[in-house]
Phi, psi and omega in degrees: 000141180287174188302310185287334174297317180290317176308297181309320187289311175306322189265359188066033180256172180252133181252142174223134176294341178221157177229176183256109179290339183299339176268358178282134193259342182297145187299330178294332170304354184241012180275149172054209186218173182057042179285136175214151180241131179228166176046054185281120179239132173212169174149197180251121190236115187036052173076019185230126177290130180228155176222131172229130180200153162279138181222129187224149176213172186239151169230129175092181183216156188055231185279358177257014180284128174235124176266133174247134180244133188221156157247126188257129168243121193232120184241133176260130179244171178284340184265191179227139175258149169284154189283112180242153175216117172268114183251121173283107185313320190255040164252179192281347181214130178235137177216178180215158166219131182089204177259149184285140171255122178305120171266165174313143187307325188289351180244354189290351176269354185240338194220149175233128182246131174233138178199163171301143191307317186285001181246030179300308174311302177302319173305315187275344164292326177283301181266089180278171169298329173300315180299314175305311184293332179283327166307315183281324183298321179268020175045040171297114171265031192273144161269151176227139178232132172248123182203130183054243181258008176249152167254121184239131173243125176252117173246131181299144187082169181251140181263131173228012174210165182284349178292000000 
Protein backbone atom coordinates (compact mmCIF):
# COMPACT_ATOMS: atom_id res chain seq x y z
CA UNK A 1 0.00 0.00 0.00
CA UNK A 2 1.36 3.47 -0.85
CA UNK A 3 2.17 6.18 1.68
CA UNK A 4 -1.13 8.10 1.55
CA UNK A 5 -3.25 4.95 1.66
CA UNK A 6 -1.34 3.72 4.70
CA UNK A 7 -1.51 7.16 6.34
CA UNK A 8 -5.31 7.28 5.87
CA UNK A 9 -5.73 3.79 7.27
CA UNK A 10 -3.62 4.59 10.36
CA UNK A 11 -5.59 7.80 11.05
CA UNK A 12 -9.04 6.33 10.37
CA UNK A 13 -9.52 8.47 7.25
CA UNK A 14 -10.72 7.61 3.74
CA UNK A 15 -8.26 7.35 0.84
CA UNK A 16 -8.91 7.72 -2.88
CA UNK A 17 -6.31 7.80 -5.66
CA UNK A 18 -8.05 10.84 -7.22
CA UNK A 19 -10.25 13.69 -6.04
CA UNK A 20 -12.78 16.11 -7.51
CA UNK A 21 -11.28 19.59 -7.95
CA UNK A 22 -14.63 21.14 -8.95
CA UNK A 23 -15.80 21.26 -5.32
CA UNK A 24 -12.75 23.15 -4.04
CA UNK A 25 -13.34 26.84 -3.29
CA UNK A 26 -9.81 28.23 -2.87
CA UNK A 27 -8.48 30.65 -5.48
CA UNK A 28 -5.41 28.44 -6.08
CA UNK A 29 -7.76 25.78 -7.47
CA UNK A 30 -8.70 28.06 -10.37
CA UNK A 31 -5.16 28.75 -11.59
CA UNK A 32 -3.74 27.58 -14.90
CA UNK A 33 -4.89 24.47 -16.74
CA UNK A 34 -4.57 20.68 -16.48
CA UNK A 35 -5.54 20.92 -12.81
CA UNK A 36 -5.65 17.58 -11.00
CA UNK A 37 -5.96 16.13 -7.52
CA UNK A 38 -4.38 12.85 -6.45
CA UNK A 39 -3.86 10.89 -3.24
CA UNK A 40 -7.03 12.32 -1.72
CA UNK A 41 -7.43 11.69 2.02
CA UNK A 42 -10.46 12.93 3.93
CA UNK A 43 -12.42 12.42 7.08
CA UNK A 44 -12.84 13.63 10.61
CA UNK A 45 -9.71 13.91 12.73
CA UNK A 46 -10.02 15.00 16.36
CA UNK A 47 -13.38 16.61 15.67
CA UNK A 48 -12.29 18.61 12.61
CA UNK A 49 -13.16 17.84 9.01
CA UNK A 50 -9.85 17.33 7.18
CA UNK A 51 -8.75 16.88 3.57
CA UNK A 52 -5.17 16.25 2.49
CA UNK A 53 -4.24 15.79 -1.15
CA UNK A 54 -1.69 16.43 -3.85
CA UNK A 55 -2.66 19.11 -6.34
CA UNK A 56 -1.00 20.27 -9.51
CA UNK A 57 -1.68 22.63 -12.38
CA UNK A 58 0.17 24.02 -15.36
CA UNK A 59 0.89 27.55 -16.54
CA UNK A 60 1.91 28.19 -20.15
CA UNK A 61 2.10 25.87 -23.14
CA UNK A 62 4.69 23.89 -25.06
CA UNK A 63 8.29 24.54 -24.08
CA UNK A 64 7.04 27.37 -21.84
CA UNK A 65 4.96 25.04 -19.64
CA UNK A 66 5.58 25.22 -15.91
CA UNK A 67 3.97 22.65 -13.60
CA UNK A 68 3.21 23.61 -10.02
CA UNK A 69 2.86 20.85 -7.41
CA UNK A 70 1.42 21.21 -3.92
CA UNK A 71 0.37 19.13 -0.99
CA UNK A 72 -2.82 20.69 0.32
CA UNK A 73 -4.08 20.56 3.90
CA UNK A 74 -7.67 21.69 4.24
CA UNK A 75 -9.57 22.09 7.51
CA UNK A 76 -13.29 22.94 7.71
CA UNK A 77 -14.66 24.83 10.70
CA UNK A 78 -18.15 25.73 11.94
CA UNK A 79 -17.69 29.50 11.53
CA UNK A 80 -17.01 31.50 8.41
CA UNK A 81 -13.95 33.50 7.34
CA UNK A 82 -13.73 36.47 5.04
CA UNK A 83 -11.63 35.52 2.01
CA UNK A 84 -7.98 36.07 2.98
CA UNK A 85 -4.77 34.93 1.33
CA UNK A 86 -1.31 34.94 2.92
CA UNK A 87 1.30 34.68 0.20
CA UNK A 88 4.77 33.60 1.29
CA UNK A 89 6.86 35.69 -1.10
CA UNK A 90 9.85 33.40 -1.62
CA UNK A 91 8.01 30.34 -2.92
CA UNK A 92 7.52 29.48 -6.60
CA UNK A 93 4.01 30.77 -7.19
CA UNK A 94 2.26 33.80 -5.82
CA UNK A 95 -1.23 35.07 -6.11
CA UNK A 96 -3.60 37.46 -4.50
CA UNK A 97 -7.25 37.88 -3.80
CA UNK A 98 -8.79 41.06 -2.45
CA UNK A 99 -6.86 44.13 -1.40
CA UNK A 100 -3.28 44.20 -0.08
CA UNK A 101 -3.25 44.51 3.71
CA UNK A 102 -0.10 46.04 5.23
CA UNK A 103 1.74 43.56 7.45
CA UNK A 104 4.10 44.61 10.28
CA UNK A 105 7.25 46.08 8.74
CA UNK A 106 9.54 43.30 10.00
CA UNK A 107 7.55 40.79 7.88
CA UNK A 108 6.79 42.76 4.73
CA UNK A 109 9.76 41.30 2.80
CA UNK A 110 8.53 37.75 3.46
CA UNK A 111 4.72 37.94 3.29
CA UNK A 112 1.94 39.62 1.39
CA UNK A 113 -1.52 39.51 2.92
CA UNK A 114 -4.73 40.03 0.95
CA UNK A 115 -8.30 40.41 2.19
CA UNK A 116 -11.42 42.40 1.44
CA UNK A 117 -10.71 46.04 2.33
CA UNK A 118 -13.37 46.11 5.06
CA UNK A 119 -11.66 43.15 6.83
CA UNK A 120 -8.22 44.68 7.41
CA UNK A 121 -8.56 44.58 11.21
CA UNK A 122 -9.83 40.97 11.21
CA UNK A 123 -6.98 39.89 8.90
CA UNK A 124 -4.41 41.39 11.26
CA UNK A 125 -6.14 39.81 14.27
CA UNK A 126 -5.71 36.40 12.62
CA UNK A 127 -2.26 36.95 11.12
CA UNK A 128 -0.54 38.42 14.16
CA UNK A 129 3.20 39.07 14.58
CA UNK A 130 3.35 35.82 16.60
CA UNK A 131 1.90 33.86 13.68
CA UNK A 132 4.32 35.47 11.21
CA UNK A 133 7.24 34.72 13.56
CA UNK A 134 6.18 31.08 13.94
CA UNK A 135 5.93 30.69 10.17
CA UNK A 136 9.43 32.12 9.77
CA UNK A 137 10.94 30.07 12.63
CA UNK A 138 9.76 26.83 11.06
CA UNK A 139 10.85 28.09 7.62
CA UNK A 140 7.42 27.23 6.28
CA UNK A 141 7.17 28.31 2.67
CA UNK A 142 3.45 27.67 2.57
CA UNK A 143 0.67 29.90 1.35
CA UNK A 144 -2.43 30.03 3.54
CA UNK A 145 -5.94 30.76 2.35
CA UNK A 146 -9.03 31.34 4.47
CA UNK A 147 -12.27 31.14 2.52
CA UNK A 148 -15.81 30.52 3.75
CA UNK A 149 -15.41 27.84 6.43
CA UNK A 150 -12.03 26.54 5.27
CA UNK A 151 -8.41 27.01 6.24
CA UNK A 152 -6.31 25.82 3.30
CA UNK A 153 -2.53 25.41 3.47
CA UNK A 154 -0.62 25.02 0.21
CA UNK A 155 2.77 23.37 0.72
CA UNK A 156 5.04 23.35 -2.33
CA UNK A 157 5.91 19.90 -3.57
CA UNK A 158 4.24 16.58 -3.02
CA UNK A 159 4.70 14.68 0.24
CA UNK A 160 5.36 10.94 0.15
CA UNK A 161 6.83 10.30 3.61
CA UNK A 162 6.08 11.25 7.21
CA UNK A 163 9.38 13.15 7.32
